[in-house]
Short mmCIF file of C-alpha atoms in Angstrom, two decimals:
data_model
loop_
_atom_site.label_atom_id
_atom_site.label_comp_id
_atom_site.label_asym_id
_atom_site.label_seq_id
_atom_site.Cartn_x
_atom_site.Cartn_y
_atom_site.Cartn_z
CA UNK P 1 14.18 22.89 -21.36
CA UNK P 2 15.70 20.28 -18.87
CA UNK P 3 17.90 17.39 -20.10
CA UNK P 4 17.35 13.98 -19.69
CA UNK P 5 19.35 13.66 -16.45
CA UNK P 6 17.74 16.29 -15.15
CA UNK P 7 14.70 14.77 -15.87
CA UNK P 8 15.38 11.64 -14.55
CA UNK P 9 16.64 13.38 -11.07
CA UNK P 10 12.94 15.08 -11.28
CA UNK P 11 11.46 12.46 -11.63
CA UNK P 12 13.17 10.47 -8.94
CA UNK P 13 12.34 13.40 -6.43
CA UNK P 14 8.83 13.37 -7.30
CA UNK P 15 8.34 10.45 -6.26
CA UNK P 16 10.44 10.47 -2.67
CA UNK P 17 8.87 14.21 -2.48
CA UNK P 18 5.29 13.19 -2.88
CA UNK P 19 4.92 9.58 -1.78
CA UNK P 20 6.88 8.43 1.53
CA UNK P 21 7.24 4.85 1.72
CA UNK P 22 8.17 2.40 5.11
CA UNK P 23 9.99 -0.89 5.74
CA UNK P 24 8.12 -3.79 6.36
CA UNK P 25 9.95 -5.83 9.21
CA UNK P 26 10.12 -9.37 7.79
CA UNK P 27 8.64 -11.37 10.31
CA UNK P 28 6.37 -8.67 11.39
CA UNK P 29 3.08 -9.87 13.48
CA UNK P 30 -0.71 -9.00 13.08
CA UNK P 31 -2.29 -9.59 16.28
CA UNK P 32 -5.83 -10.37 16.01
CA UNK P 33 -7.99 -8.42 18.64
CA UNK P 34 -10.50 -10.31 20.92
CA UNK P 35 -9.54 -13.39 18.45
CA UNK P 36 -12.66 -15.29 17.61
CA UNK P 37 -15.07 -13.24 19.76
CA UNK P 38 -13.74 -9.95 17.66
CA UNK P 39 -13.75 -6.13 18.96
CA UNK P 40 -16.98 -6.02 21.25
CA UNK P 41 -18.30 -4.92 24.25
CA UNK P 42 -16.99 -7.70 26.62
CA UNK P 43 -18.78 -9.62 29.43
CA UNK P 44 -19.19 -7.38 32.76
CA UNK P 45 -17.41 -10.06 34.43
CA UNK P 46 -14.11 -9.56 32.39
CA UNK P 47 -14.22 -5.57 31.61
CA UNK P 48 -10.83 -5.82 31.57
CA UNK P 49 -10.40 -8.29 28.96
CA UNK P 50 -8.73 -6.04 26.02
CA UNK P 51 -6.04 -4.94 28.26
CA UNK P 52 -5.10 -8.03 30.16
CA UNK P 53 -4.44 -9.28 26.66
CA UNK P 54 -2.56 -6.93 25.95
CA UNK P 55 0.01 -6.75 28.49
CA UNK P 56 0.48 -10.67 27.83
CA UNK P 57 1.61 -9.84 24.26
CA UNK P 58 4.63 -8.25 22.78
CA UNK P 59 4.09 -5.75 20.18
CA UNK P 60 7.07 -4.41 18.27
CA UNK P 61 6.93 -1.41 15.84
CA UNK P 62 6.10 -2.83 12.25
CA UNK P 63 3.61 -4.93 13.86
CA UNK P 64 -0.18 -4.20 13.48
CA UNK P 65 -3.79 -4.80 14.82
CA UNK P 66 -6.79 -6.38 13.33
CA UNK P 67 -10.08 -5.63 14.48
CA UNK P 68 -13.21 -7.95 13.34
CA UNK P 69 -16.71 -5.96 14.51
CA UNK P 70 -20.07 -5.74 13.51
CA UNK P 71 -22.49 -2.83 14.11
CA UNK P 72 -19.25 -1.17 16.32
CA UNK P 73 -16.14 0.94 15.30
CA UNK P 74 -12.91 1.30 16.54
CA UNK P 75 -10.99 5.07 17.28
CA UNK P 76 -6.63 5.66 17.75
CA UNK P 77 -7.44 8.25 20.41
CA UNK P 78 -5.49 10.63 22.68
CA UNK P 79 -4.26 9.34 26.42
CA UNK P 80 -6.67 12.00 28.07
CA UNK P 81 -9.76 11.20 25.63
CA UNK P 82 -8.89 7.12 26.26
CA UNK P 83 -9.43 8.07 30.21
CA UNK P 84 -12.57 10.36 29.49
CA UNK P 85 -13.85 7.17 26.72
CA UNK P 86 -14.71 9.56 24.45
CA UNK P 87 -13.47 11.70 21.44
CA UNK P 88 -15.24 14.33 19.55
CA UNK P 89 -11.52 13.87 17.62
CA UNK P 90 -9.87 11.19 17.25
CA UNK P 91 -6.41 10.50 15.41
CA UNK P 92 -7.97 7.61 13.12
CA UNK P 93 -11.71 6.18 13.12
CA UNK P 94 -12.78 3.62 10.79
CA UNK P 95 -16.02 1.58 11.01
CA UNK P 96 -15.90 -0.55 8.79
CA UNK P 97 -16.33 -4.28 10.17
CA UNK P 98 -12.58 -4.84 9.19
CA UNK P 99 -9.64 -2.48 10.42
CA UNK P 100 -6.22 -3.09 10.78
CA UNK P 101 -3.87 -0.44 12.44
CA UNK P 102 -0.41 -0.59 12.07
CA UNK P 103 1.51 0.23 15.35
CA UNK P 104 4.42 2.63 13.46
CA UNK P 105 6.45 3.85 16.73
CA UNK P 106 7.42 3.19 19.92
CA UNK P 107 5.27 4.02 22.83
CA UNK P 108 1.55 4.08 24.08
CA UNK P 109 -1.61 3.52 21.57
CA UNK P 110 -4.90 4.09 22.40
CA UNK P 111 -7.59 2.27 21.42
CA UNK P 112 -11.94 2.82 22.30
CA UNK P 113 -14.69 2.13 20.51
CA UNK P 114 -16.59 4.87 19.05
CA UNK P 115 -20.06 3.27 20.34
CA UNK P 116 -21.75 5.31 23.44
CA UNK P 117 -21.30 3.41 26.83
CA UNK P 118 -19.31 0.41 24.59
CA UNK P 119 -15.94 2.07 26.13
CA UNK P 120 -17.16 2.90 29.71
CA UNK P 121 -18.34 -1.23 29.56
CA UNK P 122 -14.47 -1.87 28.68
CA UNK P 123 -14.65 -1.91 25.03
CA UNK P 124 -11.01 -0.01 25.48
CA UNK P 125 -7.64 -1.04 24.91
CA UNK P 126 -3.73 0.45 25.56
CA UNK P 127 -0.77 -1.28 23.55
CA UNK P 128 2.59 -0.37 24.49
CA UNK P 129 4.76 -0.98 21.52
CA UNK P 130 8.71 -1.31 21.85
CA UNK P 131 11.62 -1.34 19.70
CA UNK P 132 13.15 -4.67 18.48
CA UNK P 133 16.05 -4.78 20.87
CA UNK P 134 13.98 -3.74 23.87
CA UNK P 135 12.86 -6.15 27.03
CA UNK P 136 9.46 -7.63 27.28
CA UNK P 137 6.97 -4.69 27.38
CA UNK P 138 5.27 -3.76 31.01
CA UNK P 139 2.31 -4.14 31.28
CA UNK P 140 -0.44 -1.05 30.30
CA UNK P 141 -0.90 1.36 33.04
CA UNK P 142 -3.98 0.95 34.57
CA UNK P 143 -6.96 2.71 33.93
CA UNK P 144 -7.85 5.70 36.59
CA UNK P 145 -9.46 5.20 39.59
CA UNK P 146 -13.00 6.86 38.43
CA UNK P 147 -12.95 5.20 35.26
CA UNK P 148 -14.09 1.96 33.71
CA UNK P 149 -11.60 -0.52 33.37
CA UNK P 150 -9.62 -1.45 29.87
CA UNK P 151 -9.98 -3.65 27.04
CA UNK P 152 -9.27 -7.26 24.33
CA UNK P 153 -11.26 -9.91 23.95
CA UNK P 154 -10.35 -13.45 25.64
CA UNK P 155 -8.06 -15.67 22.84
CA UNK P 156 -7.17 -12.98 21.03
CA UNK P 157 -3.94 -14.59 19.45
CA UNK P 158 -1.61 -13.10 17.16
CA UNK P 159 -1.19 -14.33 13.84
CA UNK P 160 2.05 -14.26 12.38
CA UNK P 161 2.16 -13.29 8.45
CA UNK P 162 5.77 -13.57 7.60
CA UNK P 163 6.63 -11.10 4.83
CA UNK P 164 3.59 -10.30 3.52
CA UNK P 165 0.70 -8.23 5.47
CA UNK P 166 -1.07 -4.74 5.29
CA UNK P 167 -0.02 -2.42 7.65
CA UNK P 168 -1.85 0.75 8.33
CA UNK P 169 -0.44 4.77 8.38
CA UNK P 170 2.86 5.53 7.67
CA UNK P 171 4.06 9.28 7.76
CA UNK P 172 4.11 10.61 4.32
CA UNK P 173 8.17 11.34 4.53
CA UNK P 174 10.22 11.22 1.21
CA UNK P 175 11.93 7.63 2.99
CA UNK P 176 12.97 5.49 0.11
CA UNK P 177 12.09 2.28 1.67
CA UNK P 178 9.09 0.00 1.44
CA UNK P 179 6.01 -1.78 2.82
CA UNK P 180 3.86 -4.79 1.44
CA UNK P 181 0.00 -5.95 1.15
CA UNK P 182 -1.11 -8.81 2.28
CA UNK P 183 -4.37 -9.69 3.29
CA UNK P 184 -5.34 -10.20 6.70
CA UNK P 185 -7.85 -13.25 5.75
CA UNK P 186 -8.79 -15.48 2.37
CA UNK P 187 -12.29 -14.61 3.34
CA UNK P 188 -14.42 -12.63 0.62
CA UNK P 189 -13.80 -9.07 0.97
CA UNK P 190 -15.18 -6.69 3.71
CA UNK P 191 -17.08 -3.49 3.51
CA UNK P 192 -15.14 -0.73 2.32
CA UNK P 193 -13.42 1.75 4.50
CA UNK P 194 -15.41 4.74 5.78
CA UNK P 195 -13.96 8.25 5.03
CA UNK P 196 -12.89 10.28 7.93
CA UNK P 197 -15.88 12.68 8.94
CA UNK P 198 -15.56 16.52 8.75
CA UNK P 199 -15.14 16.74 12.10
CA UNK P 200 -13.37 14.04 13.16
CA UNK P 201 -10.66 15.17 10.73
CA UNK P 202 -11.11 19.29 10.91
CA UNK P 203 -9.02 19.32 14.01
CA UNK P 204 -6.08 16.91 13.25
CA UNK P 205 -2.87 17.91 12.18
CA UNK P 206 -1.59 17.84 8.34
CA UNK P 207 0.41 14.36 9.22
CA UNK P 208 -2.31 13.35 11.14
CA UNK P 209 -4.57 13.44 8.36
CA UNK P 210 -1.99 12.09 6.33
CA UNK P 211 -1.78 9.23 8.31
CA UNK P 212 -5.52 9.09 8.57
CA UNK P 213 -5.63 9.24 4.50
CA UNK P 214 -3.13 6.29 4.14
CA UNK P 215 -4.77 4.18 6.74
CA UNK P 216 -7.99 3.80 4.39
CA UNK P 217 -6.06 3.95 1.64
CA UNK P 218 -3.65 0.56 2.77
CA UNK P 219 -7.30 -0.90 4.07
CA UNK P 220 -9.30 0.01 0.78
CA UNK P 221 -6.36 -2.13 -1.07
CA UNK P 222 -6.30 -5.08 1.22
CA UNK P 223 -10.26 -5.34 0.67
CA UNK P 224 -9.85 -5.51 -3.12
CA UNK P 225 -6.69 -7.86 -2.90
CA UNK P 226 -8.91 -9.90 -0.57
CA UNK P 227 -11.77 -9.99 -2.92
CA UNK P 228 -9.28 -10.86 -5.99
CA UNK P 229 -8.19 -13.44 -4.55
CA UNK P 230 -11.71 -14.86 -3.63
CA UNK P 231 -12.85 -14.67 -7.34
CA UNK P 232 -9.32 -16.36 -8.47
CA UNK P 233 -9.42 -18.86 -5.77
CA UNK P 234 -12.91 -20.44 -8.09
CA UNK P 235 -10.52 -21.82 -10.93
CA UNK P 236 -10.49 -19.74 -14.36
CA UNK P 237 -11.73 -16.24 -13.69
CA UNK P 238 -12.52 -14.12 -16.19
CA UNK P 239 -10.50 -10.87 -16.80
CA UNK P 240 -13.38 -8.56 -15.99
CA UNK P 241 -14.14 -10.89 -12.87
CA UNK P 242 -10.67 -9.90 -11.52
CA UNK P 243 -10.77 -6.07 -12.05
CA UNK P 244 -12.90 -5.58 -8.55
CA UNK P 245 -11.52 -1.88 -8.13
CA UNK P 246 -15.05 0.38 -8.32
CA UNK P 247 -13.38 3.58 -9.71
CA UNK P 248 -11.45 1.80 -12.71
CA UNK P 249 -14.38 -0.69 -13.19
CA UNK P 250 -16.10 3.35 -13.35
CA UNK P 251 -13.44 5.10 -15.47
CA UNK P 252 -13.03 1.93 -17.93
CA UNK P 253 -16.91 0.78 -18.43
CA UNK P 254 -17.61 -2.39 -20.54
CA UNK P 255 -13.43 -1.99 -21.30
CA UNK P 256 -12.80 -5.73 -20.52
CA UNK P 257 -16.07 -6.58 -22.45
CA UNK P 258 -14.98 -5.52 -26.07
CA UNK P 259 -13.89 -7.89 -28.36
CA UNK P 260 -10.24 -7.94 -28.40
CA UNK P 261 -10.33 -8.00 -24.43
CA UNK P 262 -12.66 -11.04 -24.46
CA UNK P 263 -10.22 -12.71 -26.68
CA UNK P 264 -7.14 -12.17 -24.61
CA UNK P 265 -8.94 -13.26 -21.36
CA UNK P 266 -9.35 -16.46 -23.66
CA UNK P 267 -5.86 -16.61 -24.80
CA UNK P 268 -4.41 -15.84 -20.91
CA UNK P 269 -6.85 -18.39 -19.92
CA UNK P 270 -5.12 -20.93 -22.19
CA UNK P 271 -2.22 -20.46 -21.61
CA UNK P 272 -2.74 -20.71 -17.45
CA UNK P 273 -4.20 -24.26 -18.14
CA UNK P 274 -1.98 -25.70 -21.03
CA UNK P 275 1.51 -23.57 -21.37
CA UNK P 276 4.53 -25.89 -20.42
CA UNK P 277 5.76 -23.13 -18.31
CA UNK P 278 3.56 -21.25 -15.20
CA UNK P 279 2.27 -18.27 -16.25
CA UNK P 280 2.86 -14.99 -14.41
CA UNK P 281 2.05 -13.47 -12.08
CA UNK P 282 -0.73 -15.26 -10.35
CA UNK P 283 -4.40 -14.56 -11.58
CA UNK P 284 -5.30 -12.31 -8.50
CA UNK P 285 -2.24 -9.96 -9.05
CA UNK P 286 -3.08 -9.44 -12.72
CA UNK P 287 -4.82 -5.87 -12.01
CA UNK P 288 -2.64 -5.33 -8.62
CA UNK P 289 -1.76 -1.64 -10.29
CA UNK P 290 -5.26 -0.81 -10.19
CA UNK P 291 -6.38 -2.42 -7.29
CA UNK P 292 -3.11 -0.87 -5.16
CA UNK P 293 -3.69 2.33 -7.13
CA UNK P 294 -7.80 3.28 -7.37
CA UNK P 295 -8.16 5.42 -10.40
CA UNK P 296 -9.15 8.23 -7.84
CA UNK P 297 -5.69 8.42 -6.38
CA UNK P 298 -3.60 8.46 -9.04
CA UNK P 299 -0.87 11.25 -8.77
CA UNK P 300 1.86 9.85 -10.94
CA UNK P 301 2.38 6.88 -13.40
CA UNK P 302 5.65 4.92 -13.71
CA UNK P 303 4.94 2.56 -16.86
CA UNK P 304 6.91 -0.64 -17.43
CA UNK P 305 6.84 -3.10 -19.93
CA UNK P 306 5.90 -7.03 -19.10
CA UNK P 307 5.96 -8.27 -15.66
CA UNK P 308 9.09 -10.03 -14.49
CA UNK P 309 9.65 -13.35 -15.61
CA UNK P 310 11.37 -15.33 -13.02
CA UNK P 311 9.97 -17.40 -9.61
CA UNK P 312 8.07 -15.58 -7.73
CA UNK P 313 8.83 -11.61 -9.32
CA UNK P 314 5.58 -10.89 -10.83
CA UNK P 315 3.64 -8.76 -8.41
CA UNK P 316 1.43 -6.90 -10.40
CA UNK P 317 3.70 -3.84 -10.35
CA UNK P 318 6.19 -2.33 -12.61
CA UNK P 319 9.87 -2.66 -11.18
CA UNK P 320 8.54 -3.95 -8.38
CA UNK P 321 9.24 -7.53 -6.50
CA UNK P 322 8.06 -9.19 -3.70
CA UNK P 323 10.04 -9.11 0.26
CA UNK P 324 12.47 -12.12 -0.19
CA UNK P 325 13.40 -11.87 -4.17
CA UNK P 326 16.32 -10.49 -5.23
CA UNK P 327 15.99 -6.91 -6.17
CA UNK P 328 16.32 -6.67 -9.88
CA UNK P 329 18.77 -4.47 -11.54
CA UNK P 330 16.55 -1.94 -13.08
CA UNK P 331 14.85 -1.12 -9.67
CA UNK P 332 18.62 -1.76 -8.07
CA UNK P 333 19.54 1.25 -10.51
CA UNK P 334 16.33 3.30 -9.33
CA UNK P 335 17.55 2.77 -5.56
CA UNK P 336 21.50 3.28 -6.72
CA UNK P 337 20.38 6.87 -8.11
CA UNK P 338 18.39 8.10 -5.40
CA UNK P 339 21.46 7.38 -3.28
CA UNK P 340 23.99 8.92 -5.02
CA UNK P 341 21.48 11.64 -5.69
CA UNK P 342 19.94 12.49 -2.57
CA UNK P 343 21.44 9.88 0.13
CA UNK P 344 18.49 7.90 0.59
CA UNK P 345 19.83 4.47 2.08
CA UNK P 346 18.98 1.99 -0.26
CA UNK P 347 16.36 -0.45 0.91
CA UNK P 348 17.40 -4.36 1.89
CA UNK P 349 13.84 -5.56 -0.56
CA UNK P 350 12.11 -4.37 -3.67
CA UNK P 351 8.86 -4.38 -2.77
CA UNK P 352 7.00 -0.93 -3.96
CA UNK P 353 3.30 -1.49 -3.05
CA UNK P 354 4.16 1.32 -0.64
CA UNK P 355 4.46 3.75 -3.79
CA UNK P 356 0.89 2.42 -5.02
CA UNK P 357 -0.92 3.04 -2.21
CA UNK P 358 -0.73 6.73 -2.02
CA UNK P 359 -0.39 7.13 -5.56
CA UNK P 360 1.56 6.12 -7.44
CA UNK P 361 0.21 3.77 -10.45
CA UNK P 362 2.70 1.33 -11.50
CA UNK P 363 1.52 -0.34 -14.57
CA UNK P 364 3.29 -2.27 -17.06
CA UNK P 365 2.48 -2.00 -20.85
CA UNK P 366 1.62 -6.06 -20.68
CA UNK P 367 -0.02 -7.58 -17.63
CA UNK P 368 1.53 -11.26 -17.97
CA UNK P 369 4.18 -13.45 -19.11
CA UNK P 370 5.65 -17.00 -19.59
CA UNK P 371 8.17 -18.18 -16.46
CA UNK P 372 11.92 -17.34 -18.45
CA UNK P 373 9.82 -15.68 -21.95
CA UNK P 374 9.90 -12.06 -21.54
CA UNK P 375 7.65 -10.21 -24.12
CA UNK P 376 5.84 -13.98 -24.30
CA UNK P 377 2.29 -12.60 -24.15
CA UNK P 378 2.75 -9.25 -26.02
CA UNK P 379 0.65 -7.56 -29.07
CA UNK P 380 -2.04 -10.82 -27.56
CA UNK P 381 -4.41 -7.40 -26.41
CA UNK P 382 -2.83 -6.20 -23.15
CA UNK P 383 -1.62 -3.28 -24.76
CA UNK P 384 -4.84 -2.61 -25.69
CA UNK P 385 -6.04 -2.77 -22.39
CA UNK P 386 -2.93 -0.48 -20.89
CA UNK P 387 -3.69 2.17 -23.51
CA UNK P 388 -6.98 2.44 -22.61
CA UNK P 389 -6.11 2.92 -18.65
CA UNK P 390 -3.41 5.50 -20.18
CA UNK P 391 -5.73 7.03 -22.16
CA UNK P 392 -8.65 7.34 -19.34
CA UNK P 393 -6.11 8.88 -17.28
CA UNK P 394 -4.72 12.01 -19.47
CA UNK P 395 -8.46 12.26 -20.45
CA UNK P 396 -10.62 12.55 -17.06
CA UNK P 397 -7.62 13.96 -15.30
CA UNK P 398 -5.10 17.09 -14.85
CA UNK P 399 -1.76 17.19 -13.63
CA UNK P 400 -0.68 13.69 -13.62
CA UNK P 401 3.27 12.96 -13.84
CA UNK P 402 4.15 10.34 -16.26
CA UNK P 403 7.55 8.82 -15.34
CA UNK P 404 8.51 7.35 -18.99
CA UNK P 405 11.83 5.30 -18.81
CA UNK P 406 12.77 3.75 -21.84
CA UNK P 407 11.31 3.93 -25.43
CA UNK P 408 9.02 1.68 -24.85
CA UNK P 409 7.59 3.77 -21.99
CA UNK P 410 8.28 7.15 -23.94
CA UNK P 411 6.06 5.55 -26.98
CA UNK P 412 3.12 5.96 -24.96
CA UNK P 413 3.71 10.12 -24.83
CA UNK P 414 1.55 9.94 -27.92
CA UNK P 415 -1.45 8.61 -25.05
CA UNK P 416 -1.25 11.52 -22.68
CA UNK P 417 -2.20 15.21 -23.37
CA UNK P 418 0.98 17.02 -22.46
CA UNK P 419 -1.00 20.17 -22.01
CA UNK P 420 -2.83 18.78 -18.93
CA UNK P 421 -0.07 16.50 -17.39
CA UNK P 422 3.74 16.31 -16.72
CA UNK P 423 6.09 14.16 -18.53
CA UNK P 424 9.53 12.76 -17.78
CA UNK P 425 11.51 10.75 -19.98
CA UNK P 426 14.92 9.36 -19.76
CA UNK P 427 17.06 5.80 -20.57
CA UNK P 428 15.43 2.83 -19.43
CA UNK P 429 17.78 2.06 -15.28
CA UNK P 430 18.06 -1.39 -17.11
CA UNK P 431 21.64 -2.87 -16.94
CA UNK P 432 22.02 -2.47 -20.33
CA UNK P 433 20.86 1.41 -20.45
CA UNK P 434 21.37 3.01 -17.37
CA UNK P 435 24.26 4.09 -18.08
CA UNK P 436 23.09 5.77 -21.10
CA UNK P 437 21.43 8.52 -19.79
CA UNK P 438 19.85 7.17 -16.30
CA UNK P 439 23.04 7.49 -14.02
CA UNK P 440 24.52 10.84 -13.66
CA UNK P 441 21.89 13.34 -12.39
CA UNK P 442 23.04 15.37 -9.13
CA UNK P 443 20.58 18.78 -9.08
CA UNK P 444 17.74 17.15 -7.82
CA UNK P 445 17.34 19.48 -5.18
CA UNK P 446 18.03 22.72 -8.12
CA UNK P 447 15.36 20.85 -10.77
CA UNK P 448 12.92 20.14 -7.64
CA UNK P 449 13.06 24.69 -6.82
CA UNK P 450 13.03 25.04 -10.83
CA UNK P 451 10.00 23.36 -11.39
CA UNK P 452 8.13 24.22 -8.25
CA UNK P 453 8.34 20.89 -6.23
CA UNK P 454 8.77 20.89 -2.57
CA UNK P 455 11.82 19.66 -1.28
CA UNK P 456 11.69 17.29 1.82
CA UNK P 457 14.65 16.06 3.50
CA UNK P 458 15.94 12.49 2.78
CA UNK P 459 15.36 11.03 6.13
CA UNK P 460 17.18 7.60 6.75
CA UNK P 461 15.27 5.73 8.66
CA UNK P 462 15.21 1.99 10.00
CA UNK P 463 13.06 -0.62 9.73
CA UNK P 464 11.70 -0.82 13.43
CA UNK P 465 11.20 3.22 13.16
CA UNK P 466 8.33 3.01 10.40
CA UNK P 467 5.03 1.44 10.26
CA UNK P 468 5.26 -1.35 7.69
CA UNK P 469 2.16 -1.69 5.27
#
């Protein structure tokens, strides 16, 4: 049977093994395509709209595009399928009114829409994308002789988002470093992302389907962080009015209906409006683990206990803080292990949204908490509530990985079948425990072949080299 540390270095690996993560570049830009007039077929006139914008703008890796549509869609394409305005393949496709593509590498992006004729009318776009120490971009190359000229709409002004935003596709290497949501727009929330059709996706490579995967995923969470925010930004929500994720609101029917669930949403309530201290973290983060983390994607569950209690910690996520906070020492612990155990580079923020996207559900035992009062709003029903996402999950699903630091944490192994899932246990990476049993793994790659994991490499990787999220 393994040990603890050996445990803990498992569990560590899963997570670099099975969910790749990217920087977000603070400062990072989301242009807005065709501003006002959105992604459409422009005016005969100005065909070349899309790409005379472009070559006025400067688009750095981290950065990302935002495409407003109606009735339209918008395709990542291949240089010779751009020229030919048409792809029976594309590298991404999404028609969903509201896509945002994050520009993850240096170099030349394609961009047509997937209407017939909208691309031969210039409904097309190229966006050459440079490194952070690079000169002004050139201008696009122009389109060939025998084709239709290239594409963005007139005023279509970037919009910067500072540390926040939701970028789109980043490879799915083991790269311990993170990107953030953020939504692109306070407006209500837009349709959902389309899957990728069977043939658009039958051709494409594994990471390009990968990428594909992540980019609905990362646009699937910014809708339903968009549309939390929209029901918080009426005054007191409800608790049920918060949860807008369709698969948990599927998995966990009536859940925030019973009782005890009605009474905490009365309690948390309360105490929003009349506690001397703010409550945290803000009412649209609440369910941020489910909403990052659809119940349909979970792979793995890292459980915490009650959200961070200082300024502006609380995400929504366990161990997790926003760009700009100090990294706390638990999660400085996490990073200091995966270091010494693998040679990640530890990342300069602790922001792990990255992790939930493509995965990785990280829910704490109690959903909020009194500014400086940890443990201020336990045994008032949230652990209720937890138990019952637990329990839905070890129920309705097989081979989940339960990452359990901490007794706190390890009390819920009486939750999970352990004949259907994977669990880990080991000391809490708290200051006060790490040491205890947390720190001193160093076979990750020998419990990773033992237990039948695959092994990536550790790749160290900067900032402007990943697509932020």
């Amino acid at each position: 049977m393994a040990t603890t540390n050996h445990l803990v270095s498992l569990a560590l690996l899963l997570l670099l093994a099975l969910f790749g993560a990217s920087v977000r570049r603070a400062g990072a830009t989301t242009f807005e395509v065709g501003g006002e007039h959105g992604w459409a077929v422009p005016p005969a006139k100005d065909a070349g709209v899309y790409n005379d914008w472009a070559s006025k703008n400067r688009f750095l890796v981290g950065d990302s595009v935002h495409f407003k549509y109606a009735k339209d869609s918008v395709m990542v394409v291949t240089e010779d399928d751009y020229n030919k305005c048409k792809a029976e393949h594309p590298i991404f496709f999404s028609n969903n009114g509201d896509t945002e593509v994050g520009l993850d590498r240096q170099g030349l992006f394609y961009f047509i829409s997937g209407v017939a004729g909208h691309c031969e009318r210039g409904q097309r776009m190229v966006i050459k994308v440079i490194g952070h120490d690079a000169p002004p971009p050139a201008s696009p190359p122009p389109p060939p002789s025998n084709a239709p000229p290239t594409p963005p709409h007139p005023s279509g002004a970037a919009s910067a988002l500072g540390a926040g935003g939701l970028a789109v596709a980043a490879m799915l290497l083991p790269v311990f470093v993170y990107g953030r949501l953020r939504p692109t727009s306070t407006a209500p929330a837009a349709a959902a992302s389309a899957p990728l059709s069977s043939s658009s996706s039958s051709s494409l490579s594994p990471e390009q389907r990968r990428r594909a995967d992540t980019n609905l995923a990362l646009a699937r969470a910014r809708r339903h962080l968009r549309l939390a925010e929209s029901k918080a930004s009426g005054g007191a929500a409800k608790l049920e009015e918060l949860l807008v994720e369709e698969t948990w609101m599927e998995a966990l029917p009536g859940e925030l209906r019973k009782p005890y669930a009605l009474e905490l949403c009365r309690f948390v309530a309360h105490e929003r409006l009349h506690s001397p201290v703010p409550v945290y973290p803000p009412p649209h983060l609440v369910f941020h683990a489910l909403h990052a983390t659809p119940f349909d994607r979970v792979k793995a569950v890292i459980i915490g206990q009650d959200p961070y209690h200082g300024p502006g910690q609380a995400m929504g996520l366990s161990f997790s803080v926003p760009e700009g906070i100090k990294i706390p020492s638990s999660l400085a612990n996490i990073f200091k292990e995966l270091q010494k155990d693998l040679g990640c580079t530890v990342p300069s923020h602790g922001n792990l949204e990255r992790w939930a996207v493509q995965g990785v559900l990280m829910l704490n035992t109690v959903l909020t908490v009194r500014e400086h009062q940890a443990n201020s709003h336990a045994k008032k029903g949230w652990e209720q509530f937890t138990d019952a996402v637990i329990k839905t999950i070890s129920l309705k699903k097989s081979g989940i990985v339960f990452i359990l630091w901490g007794n706190s944490a390890q009390a819920k192994t009486r939750l999970i079948d352990e004949t259907k899932h994977h669990i880990l246990k080991s000391a809490h990476p708290s200051g006060l425990s790490a040491n205890r049993g947390f720190f001193g793994c160093s076979h990750a790659n020998a419990n990773a072949n033992a237990h039948g994991l695959a092994m990536q490499r550790c790749s160290v990787m900067e900032a402007s080299t990943i697509a932020r999220a």
